[in-house]
Amino acid sequence: MAAEAVETGLVYNPSLGEVIAEVPLGGAGLVDQAVRAADDAFPDWRETPAIDRAGILFRYKALLEQNVDALALSISTEHGKTIPEARGDVRRGIQMVEYACGAPSLLMGESLENVARGIDCDSIRQPLGVCVGITPFNFPAMVPLWMFPLALACGNTFVLKPSEKVPLTAIRLIELLAEAGLPKGVLNLIHGGRECVDALLVHPLARAISFVGSTPVARHIFETGTRNGKRVQAAGGAKNFILLMPDATIHETVRGLAEAAFGCAGERCMAGSTAIAIGDAAARVLPELANVAKAMRVGSTFDDPNMQMGPVITAQHRDRVSELIAAGEAEGAKVLADGRGVRVEGAPKGFYVGPTILDEIRPDMTVAKEEIFGPVLNVYRMDDLDAAIELANRSAYGNGAAIFTNSGRAAREFKHRIRAGMVGINVGVPAAMAFFPFSGWNESFFGDLHLQGREGVAFYTQQKVTTSRWFAPGEGDVWAG
């Protein structure tokens, strides 16, 4: 769909702090055009055999594989991820496309003969119609690819509204799908802010809404969408806890914790933002972790593919993260590593915050209650596993949780009792693979069917159950006899 918008927004290279593009900001009029284009394309697309839809996705997967490096550069340019992180963003998205290629098997129904004498029953899955995806800035490739490939494989048409902060990668993703042979109108792209989102939530032809973002917005998406008769899956924010047991292997724990807390500059809903050091784990782990944090190379990912951490997304977000660090310090937290005031040679206007560790956190502190969404690790100190699990379970969120330990009993107790949808045992970022659901709990998810896996298939389809009975000539005829 091509259309004009009156207002535009600025797209930045966060590493350099410079404007690299302008993005049109659509409103209700453009939303209507996009949704109606998808609705017009739906009748023919739903009749396209599943194996033919899968064929297009197979070609799409091959094109994505051929363009990994170019897509990674696009992500690094408009988002600021390091090149390895950007490649991982693309690779995890490709895994979802690969899963969606199994549409002929994923969409198979069930049947049972003789549910009663001479009566058979079967179920089939059919598409919903026009589905909508509203995606965040932090994973410009992966999150959109969580949504539209599976929706299209199931026979739906789609409208994608990516974050206006990172529109360039989404454009390229859709260009490649068109190159793979997707018919016109089946997938439509629209850019915009809240006005655009609200118009999508109430459009009468939109049947389902998929969303990933912050918890307040996820709640708004869910409440508004369902109130207007939409099926909604809305993934929100998190405060993910990582428990450090005294018997944990130090080197592997430090490496896993640093990746969980500081990877992608902490801008991910599965970031390990809160550690609970149990017993003498703090004395064993924190000194080495602080050294690792202070030694990390922070700088421009745009011109250095070996950089260990890049910027955050905007100057405003950089300032907000710095303010939260200052609040933590003022409320009594001990700053073991301080990422405020990072200056990068050759990129003085970049949006940088370095790895930060705040020790001796209390539940009443501002940093304990708010999702920082930056490279900041909060550390509690507690005496035993029971108290640590109890503290973690008081969180309003429930995306992920992890434990580092060599005790099978401690790991089993943690897995059984922790109130989170994705659990890691000696894995700091337990994000589910494409064939499992991305199963956030509590205020980390609003809805019934999660993104990814068979729950994703169920979300993008509706079941039809047929009960059938066939008579021999004259049998059952009310006029017979």
Coordinates of C-alpha atoms in Angstrom, one line a residue:
M1 CA 0.0 0.0 0.0
A2 CA 1.3 3.4 -0.9
A3 CA -0.2 6.6 0.6
E4 CA 0.7 10.0 1.8
A5 CA 0.9 11.2 5.4
V6 CA 1.0 14.8 6.5
E7 CA 3.3 14.5 9.5
T8 CA 6.7 12.9 9.7
G9 CA 9.0 11.7 12.5
L10 CA 12.7 11.6 12.7
V11 CA 14.8 8.4 12.7
Y12 CA 18.1 8.5 14.4
N13 CA 21.4 6.6 14.3
P14 CA 21.7 6.3 18.1
S15 CA 25.5 5.6 17.9
L16 CA 26.1 9.0 16.3
G17 CA 23.0 10.9 17.6
E18 CA 22.3 12.0 14.1
V19 CA 19.1 12.0 12.0
I20 CA 19.3 9.4 9.2
A21 CA 15.7 9.4 7.8
E22 CA 12.2 10.7 8.2
V23 CA 9.2 8.4 8.7
P24 CA 5.6 9.2 7.7
L25 CA 3.2 9.1 10.6
G26 CA -0.2 7.8 9.5
G27 CA -3.5 8.3 11.2
A28 CA -7.0 6.9 10.9
G29 CA -7.2 7.5 7.1
L30 CA -4.1 5.5 6.3
V31 CA -5.1 2.8 8.7
D32 CA -8.4 2.4 6.9
Q33 CA -6.6 2.1 3.6
A34 CA -4.2 -0.5 4.9
V35 CA -6.8 -2.6 6.6
R36 CA -9.2 -2.5 3.6
A37 CA -6.3 -3.5 1.3
A38 CA -5.7 -6.6 3.5
D39 CA -9.4 -7.3 3.7
D40 CA -9.7 -7.2 -0.1
A41 CA -6.8 -9.6 -0.4
F42 CA -8.1 -12.1 2.2
P43 CA -10.6 -14.1 0.1
D44 CA -8.0 -15.2 -2.4
W45 CA -5.2 -15.7 0.1
R46 CA -7.3 -17.9 2.4
E47 CA -8.1 -20.2 -0.6
T48 CA -4.4 -20.5 -1.5
P49 CA -3.4 -24.0 -0.4
A50 CA -1.3 -24.2 2.7
I51 CA 1.5 -25.9 0.8
D52 CA 1.6 -22.9 -1.6
R53 CA 1.7 -20.4 1.2
A54 CA 4.5 -22.4 2.8
G55 CA 6.3 -22.3 -0.6
I56 CA 6.4 -18.5 -0.5
L57 CA 7.7 -18.6 3.1
F58 CA 10.4 -21.1 2.1
R59 CA 11.6 -18.7 -0.5
Y60 CA 11.4 -15.9 2.0
K61 CA 13.6 -17.8 4.5
A62 CA 16.2 -18.2 1.8
L63 CA 16.2 -14.5 1.0
L64 CA 16.5 -13.6 4.7
E65 CA 19.4 -16.0 5.0
Q66 CA 21.1 -14.3 2.0
N67 CA 20.5 -10.9 3.5
V68 CA 21.5 -11.5 7.2
D69 CA 24.5 -9.1 7.1
A70 CA 22.6 -6.3 5.3
L71 CA 19.7 -6.6 7.7
A72 CA 22.0 -6.7 10.7
L73 CA 23.7 -3.5 9.5
S74 CA 20.2 -1.9 9.1
I75 CA 19.4 -2.9 12.7
S76 CA 22.7 -1.6 14.1
T77 CA 22.3 1.6 12.2
E78 CA 18.8 2.6 13.3
H79 CA 18.8 0.8 16.7
G80 CA 22.4 0.7 17.9
K81 CA 22.8 -3.0 18.6
T82 CA 26.2 -4.5 18.1
I83 CA 26.6 -6.4 14.9
P84 CA 26.6 -9.8 16.6
E85 CA 23.4 -8.8 18.6
A86 CA 21.8 -7.6 15.3
R87 CA 22.6 -10.8 13.6
G88 CA 21.0 -12.7 16.5
D89 CA 17.9 -10.5 16.1
V90 CA 17.6 -11.6 12.5
R91 CA 18.5 -15.2 13.2
R92 CA 15.8 -15.6 15.8
G93 CA 13.3 -14.1 13.4
I94 CA 14.4 -16.6 10.7
Q95 CA 13.7 -19.4 13.1
M96 CA 10.1 -18.2 13.3
V97 CA 9.8 -18.2 9.5
E98 CA 11.2 -21.7 9.4
Y99 CA 8.5 -22.8 11.9
A100 CA 5.8 -21.1 9.9
C101 CA 7.0 -23.1 6.8
G102 CA 5.5 -26.1 8.5
A103 CA 2.0 -24.7 7.8
P104 CA 0.6 -27.9 6.2
S105 CA 1.4 -29.9 9.3
L106 CA 0.6 -27.1 11.9
L107 CA -2.8 -26.6 10.4
M108 CA -3.9 -30.2 10.4
G109 CA -7.1 -30.9 12.3
E110 CA -8.3 -33.9 14.3
S111 CA -10.9 -36.5 13.6
L112 CA -12.6 -39.4 15.4
E113 CA -15.1 -41.8 13.8
N114 CA -18.0 -43.3 15.7
V115 CA -18.3 -40.7 18.4
A116 CA -21.7 -42.2 18.5
R117 CA -22.9 -45.2 16.4
G118 CA -22.6 -44.1 12.7
I119 CA -21.6 -40.6 13.6
D120 CA -18.1 -39.1 12.9
C121 CA -16.5 -35.9 14.1
D122 CA -13.6 -33.8 12.8
S123 CA -12.1 -30.4 13.4
I124 CA -10.3 -28.0 11.1
R125 CA -8.5 -24.7 11.5
Q126 CA -9.5 -21.7 9.4
P127 CA -8.0 -18.2 9.3
L128 CA -9.5 -15.2 11.0
G129 CA -9.1 -12.5 8.4
V130 CA -7.2 -9.3 8.8
C131 CA -4.6 -9.5 11.6
V132 CA -2.5 -6.6 13.0
G133 CA 1.0 -6.5 14.4
I134 CA 2.2 -3.6 16.6
T135 CA 5.9 -4.0 17.3
P136 CA 8.5 -2.3 19.6
F137 CA 11.9 -0.7 18.8
N138 CA 14.1 -3.1 20.6
F139 CA 14.0 -6.0 18.1
P140 CA 13.4 -4.5 14.7
A141 CA 13.5 -7.9 12.9
M142 CA 12.7 -10.6 15.4
V143 CA 9.5 -9.3 16.8
P144 CA 7.8 -8.5 13.5
L145 CA 8.9 -12.0 12.3
W146 CA 7.3 -13.5 15.4
M147 CA 4.0 -12.3 14.0
F148 CA 3.3 -12.0 10.3
P149 CA 5.0 -15.2 8.9
L150 CA 2.8 -17.4 11.1
A151 CA -0.3 -15.3 10.5
L152 CA 0.2 -15.5 6.8
A153 CA 1.0 -19.2 6.9
C154 CA -2.4 -19.7 8.7
G155 CA -4.2 -18.0 5.8
N156 CA -4.7 -14.5 7.2
T157 CA -3.7 -11.2 5.7
F158 CA -1.8 -8.7 7.8
V159 CA -1.1 -5.1 8.7
L160 CA 2.2 -4.4 10.3
K161 CA 2.8 -1.2 12.4
P162 CA 6.5 -1.2 13.5
S163 CA 8.0 1.2 15.9
E164 CA 8.4 4.6 14.3
K165 CA 11.9 4.7 15.9
V166 CA 13.1 1.7 13.7
P167 CA 11.1 1.7 10.5
L168 CA 13.9 0.9 8.0
T169 CA 14.4 -2.8 8.9
A170 CA 10.7 -3.4 8.7
I171 CA 10.5 -1.9 5.2
R172 CA 13.3 -4.2 4.0
L173 CA 11.6 -7.3 5.6
I174 CA 8.5 -6.6 3.6
E175 CA 10.4 -5.9 0.4
L176 CA 12.0 -9.3 0.6
L177 CA 8.7 -11.0 1.2
A178 CA 7.3 -9.3 -1.9
E179 CA 10.4 -10.6 -3.8
A180 CA 9.6 -14.1 -2.5
G181 CA 6.2 -13.9 -4.3
L182 CA 3.7 -12.7 -1.8
P183 CA 0.6 -11.4 -3.6
K184 CA -0.2 -7.7 -3.4
G185 CA -2.3 -6.6 -0.4
V186 CA -1.6 -9.7 1.7
L187 CA 0.9 -7.9 3.9
N188 CA 0.6 -4.1 4.4
L189 CA 2.9 -1.7 6.2
I190 CA 1.9 1.5 8.0
H191 CA 4.0 3.8 10.1
G192 CA 2.7 6.0 13.0
G193 CA 2.3 6.7 16.7
R194 CA -0.5 6.5 19.1
E195 CA -3.2 7.8 16.7
C196 CA -2.3 5.1 14.3
V197 CA -2.4 2.4 17.0
D198 CA -5.7 3.5 18.3
A199 CA -7.2 3.5 14.9
L200 CA -6.0 -0.1 14.3
L201 CA -7.6 -1.2 17.7
V202 CA -11.0 0.0 16.7
H203 CA -11.1 -0.8 13.0
P204 CA -14.1 -3.0 12.4
L205 CA -12.3 -5.2 9.8
A206 CA -9.3 -6.0 12.0
R207 CA -9.9 -9.4 13.7
A208 CA -6.8 -9.9 15.8
I209 CA -4.1 -7.8 17.4
S210 CA -0.5 -8.9 18.3
F211 CA 1.5 -6.5 20.4
V212 CA 4.9 -6.4 22.1
G213 CA 6.0 -3.4 24.2
S214 CA 5.7 -1.9 27.7
T215 CA 3.1 -3.1 30.3
P216 CA 1.1 0.1 30.4
V217 CA 0.7 0.1 26.6
A218 CA 0.1 -3.7 26.5
R219 CA -2.8 -3.2 29.0
H220 CA -4.2 -0.4 26.8
I221 CA -3.9 -2.6 23.7
F222 CA -5.6 -5.5 25.4
E223 CA -8.5 -3.5 27.0
T224 CA -9.2 -1.4 23.9
G225 CA -8.8 -4.3 21.5
T226 CA -11.0 -6.8 23.4
R227 CA -13.6 -4.1 24.1
N228 CA -13.9 -3.7 20.3
G229 CA -14.3 -7.4 19.7
K230 CA -10.7 -8.3 18.7
R231 CA -8.7 -11.3 19.7
V232 CA -5.6 -9.9 21.5
Q233 CA -2.2 -11.1 22.6
A234 CA -0.2 -8.3 24.3
A235 CA 3.3 -8.9 25.7
G236 CA 4.4 -6.3 28.2
G237 CA 7.5 -5.4 30.3
A238 CA 9.3 -7.3 33.1
K239 CA 11.6 -7.3 36.1
N240 CA 13.3 -10.6 35.5
F241 CA 15.0 -12.1 38.6
I242 CA 18.3 -14.1 38.5
L243 CA 19.1 -16.0 41.7
L244 CA 22.8 -16.6 42.5
M245 CA 23.4 -19.6 44.7
P246 CA 26.5 -19.9 46.8
D247 CA 27.6 -23.1 44.9
A248 CA 27.3 -21.5 41.4
T249 CA 30.4 -21.7 39.2
I250 CA 31.8 -18.2 39.3
H251 CA 33.1 -17.7 35.8
E252 CA 30.0 -19.1 34.0
T253 CA 27.7 -17.2 36.4
V254 CA 29.5 -13.9 35.8
R255 CA 29.4 -14.4 32.0
G256 CA 25.8 -15.4 32.0
L257 CA 24.8 -12.5 34.3
A258 CA 26.7 -9.9 32.3
E259 CA 25.0 -11.0 29.1
A260 CA 21.6 -11.1 30.7
A261 CA 22.0 -7.6 32.3
F262 CA 24.0 -5.7 29.7
G263 CA 23.3 -7.5 26.4
C264 CA 21.4 -5.3 23.9
A265 CA 22.1 -2.4 26.3
G266 CA 19.5 -3.9 28.6
E267 CA 16.7 -3.0 26.2
R268 CA 14.8 -6.3 26.1
C269 CA 11.9 -7.7 28.0
M270 CA 14.0 -10.8 28.9
A271 CA 16.9 -8.8 30.3
G272 CA 18.1 -10.1 33.7
S273 CA 17.6 -6.8 35.4
T274 CA 17.6 -8.0 39.0
A275 CA 19.9 -10.4 40.8
I276 CA 19.4 -11.9 44.2
A277 CA 22.8 -13.0 45.7
I278 CA 22.1 -15.8 48.3
G279 CA 24.5 -16.3 51.2
D280 CA 28.1 -15.7 50.2
A281 CA 27.3 -15.6 46.4
A282 CA 27.7 -11.8 46.5
A283 CA 31.2 -12.0 47.8
R284 CA 32.1 -14.7 45.2
V285 CA 30.4 -13.2 42.1
L286 CA 30.1 -9.4 42.4
P287 CA 33.8 -8.3 42.4
E288 CA 34.4 -10.2 39.2
L289 CA 31.1 -9.0 37.7
A290 CA 32.0 -5.4 38.5
N291 CA 35.4 -5.8 36.8
V292 CA 33.7 -7.2 33.7
A293 CA 31.2 -4.3 33.6
K294 CA 33.8 -1.7 34.0
A295 CA 35.9 -3.3 31.2
M296 CA 33.2 -3.6 28.6
R297 CA 33.8 -1.6 25.5
V298 CA 30.9 0.8 25.0
G299 CA 30.7 2.8 21.8
S300 CA 29.6 3.2 18.2
T301 CA 28.4 0.0 16.7
F302 CA 28.0 1.9 13.4
D303 CA 31.7 1.9 12.6
D304 CA 33.1 -0.8 15.0
P305 CA 31.8 -4.4 14.5
N306 CA 33.8 -5.5 17.6
M307 CA 32.1 -3.1 20.0
Q308 CA 30.7 -5.0 23.1
M309 CA 27.8 -2.6 23.8
G310 CA 26.1 0.1 21.9
P311 CA 23.9 3.1 22.8
V312 CA 20.3 3.1 24.0
I313 CA 17.6 4.1 21.6
T314 CA 17.1 7.9 22.2
A315 CA 18.7 10.8 24.1
Q316 CA 15.5 11.0 26.3
H317 CA 15.9 7.3 27.2
R318 CA 19.5 7.8 28.1
D319 CA 18.6 10.6 30.4
R320 CA 15.8 8.6 32.0
V321 CA 18.1 5.6 32.7
S322 CA 20.7 8.0 34.2
E323 CA 18.0 9.6 36.4
L324 CA 17.0 6.2 37.7
I325 CA 20.6 5.3 38.5
A326 CA 20.9 8.6 40.4
A327 CA 17.6 7.8 42.3
G328 CA 18.9 4.4 43.3
E329 CA 22.1 5.9 44.6
A330 CA 20.3 8.7 46.5
E331 CA 18.0 6.0 48.1
G332 CA 21.0 4.1 49.5
A333 CA 22.1 1.7 46.7
K334 CA 25.9 1.1 46.4
V335 CA 27.1 1.8 42.9
L336 CA 29.6 -0.9 42.0
A337 CA 29.9 0.1 38.4
D338 CA 28.7 3.4 37.1
G339 CA 27.7 3.8 33.4
R340 CA 26.6 7.5 33.6
G341 CA 28.4 10.1 31.6
V342 CA 30.0 7.8 29.0
R343 CA 31.8 9.7 26.3
V344 CA 32.7 8.0 23.1
E345 CA 35.5 9.4 20.9
G346 CA 34.2 10.2 17.4
A347 CA 30.6 10.0 18.5
P348 CA 30.0 12.8 21.1
K349 CA 26.3 13.0 20.4
G350 CA 25.6 9.3 20.8
F351 CA 23.0 8.1 23.3
Y352 CA 25.3 6.1 25.7
V353 CA 24.9 4.6 29.1
G354 CA 27.4 2.1 30.2
P355 CA 27.0 -1.1 32.3
T356 CA 25.8 -0.2 35.8
I357 CA 25.5 -2.3 39.0
L358 CA 23.5 -1.1 42.0
D359 CA 24.1 -3.3 45.1
E360 CA 22.1 -3.7 48.3
I361 CA 18.8 -2.9 46.7
R362 CA 15.6 -2.7 48.9
P363 CA 12.1 -3.3 47.6
D364 CA 11.0 0.2 48.4
M365 CA 13.6 1.8 46.1
T366 CA 12.5 3.4 42.8
V367 CA 14.8 1.2 40.8
A368 CA 13.3 -1.9 42.4
K369 CA 9.8 -0.9 41.3
E370 CA 10.3 0.5 37.8
E371 CA 11.4 -1.2 34.6
I372 CA 14.6 0.6 33.8
F373 CA 15.0 -1.0 30.3
G374 CA 18.7 -0.1 30.2
P375 CA 22.1 -1.7 31.1
V376 CA 21.5 -1.6 34.9
L377 CA 21.6 -4.6 37.2
N378 CA 20.0 -4.3 40.6
V379 CA 21.4 -6.7 43.3
Y380 CA 19.6 -7.8 46.4
R381 CA 21.3 -9.8 49.1
M382 CA 19.4 -12.6 50.9
D383 CA 20.2 -15.4 53.3
D384 CA 18.4 -18.4 51.7
L385 CA 16.6 -19.7 48.6
D386 CA 13.1 -19.6 50.2
A387 CA 13.4 -15.9 50.9
A388 CA 14.8 -15.2 47.4
I389 CA 11.9 -17.0 45.7
E390 CA 9.4 -15.2 47.9
L391 CA 10.8 -11.8 47.0
A392 CA 10.9 -12.6 43.3
N393 CA 7.3 -13.9 43.4
R394 CA 6.1 -10.5 44.8
S395 CA 6.9 -8.9 41.5
A396 CA 3.9 -7.8 39.4
Y397 CA 5.6 -9.2 36.3
G398 CA 6.4 -12.7 35.3
N399 CA 8.2 -12.9 32.0
G400 CA 11.4 -14.8 32.9
A401 CA 13.5 -15.9 35.9
A402 CA 16.7 -17.8 36.2
I403 CA 19.0 -19.5 38.7
F404 CA 22.7 -20.2 38.7
T405 CA 23.5 -23.2 40.8
N406 CA 25.1 -26.7 40.8
S407 CA 22.4 -28.1 43.0
G408 CA 19.7 -30.1 41.3
R409 CA 17.5 -29.8 44.3
A410 CA 17.7 -26.0 44.3
A411 CA 17.1 -25.9 40.6
R412 CA 14.1 -28.1 40.9
E413 CA 12.6 -26.1 43.8
F414 CA 13.1 -22.9 41.9
K415 CA 11.6 -24.2 38.7
H416 CA 8.6 -25.5 40.6
R417 CA 7.9 -22.5 42.7
I418 CA 8.9 -19.4 40.7
R419 CA 6.0 -17.4 39.2
A420 CA 7.3 -16.7 35.7
G421 CA 6.5 -18.1 32.3
M422 CA 10.1 -18.8 31.1
V423 CA 12.7 -20.3 33.5
G424 CA 16.4 -20.6 33.0
I425 CA 18.7 -23.0 35.0
N426 CA 22.2 -21.7 34.4
V427 CA 20.8 -19.8 31.4
G428 CA 20.6 -16.1 32.0
V429 CA 18.2 -15.2 29.2
P430 CA 15.7 -18.1 28.9
A431 CA 13.8 -16.7 25.9
A432 CA 11.8 -19.5 24.3
M433 CA 12.6 -20.8 20.8
A434 CA 10.2 -20.4 18.0
F435 CA 8.5 -23.8 18.5
F436 CA 7.7 -23.0 22.2
P437 CA 5.3 -20.2 23.3
F438 CA 6.9 -16.9 24.5
S439 CA 4.9 -17.5 27.7
G440 CA 5.0 -14.4 29.9
W441 CA 2.8 -14.4 33.1
N442 CA 1.1 -11.8 35.2
E443 CA 1.5 -8.2 34.0
S444 CA 4.1 -9.3 31.5
F445 CA 1.3 -10.7 29.2
F446 CA -2.4 -9.9 28.6
G447 CA -4.4 -12.4 26.7
D448 CA -4.9 -16.2 26.6
L449 CA -2.7 -17.4 23.6
H450 CA 0.9 -16.4 23.5
L451 CA 3.2 -15.6 20.7
Q452 CA 5.1 -18.4 18.9
G453 CA 4.7 -22.1 18.8
R454 CA 1.3 -23.9 18.7
E455 CA -0.3 -21.2 20.8
G456 CA 0.6 -18.8 18.0
V457 CA -1.1 -21.1 15.5
A458 CA -4.2 -21.3 17.8
F459 CA -4.2 -17.5 18.1
Y460 CA -4.2 -16.9 14.3
T461 CA -6.9 -19.5 13.6
Q462 CA -10.4 -20.5 14.6
Q463 CA -11.6 -24.1 14.9
K464 CA -14.6 -25.5 13.1
V465 CA -15.9 -28.8 14.3
T466 CA -18.2 -30.9 12.0
T467 CA -20.3 -33.8 13.2
S468 CA -21.5 -36.0 10.3
R469 CA -23.9 -38.9 9.8
W470 CA -24.8 -40.6 6.5
F471 CA -27.9 -42.7 6.0
A472 CA -28.5 -45.7 3.7
P473 CA -31.4 -45.2 1.2
G474 CA -34.6 -44.9 3.3
E475 CA -32.8 -45.2 6.6
G476 CA -34.0 -42.6 9.1
D477 CA -36.7 -41.3 6.7
V478 CA -39.5 -40.0 8.9
W479 CA -42.0 -41.0 6.1
A480 CA -40.7 -44.5 5.8
G481 CA -42.7 -47.5 7.2

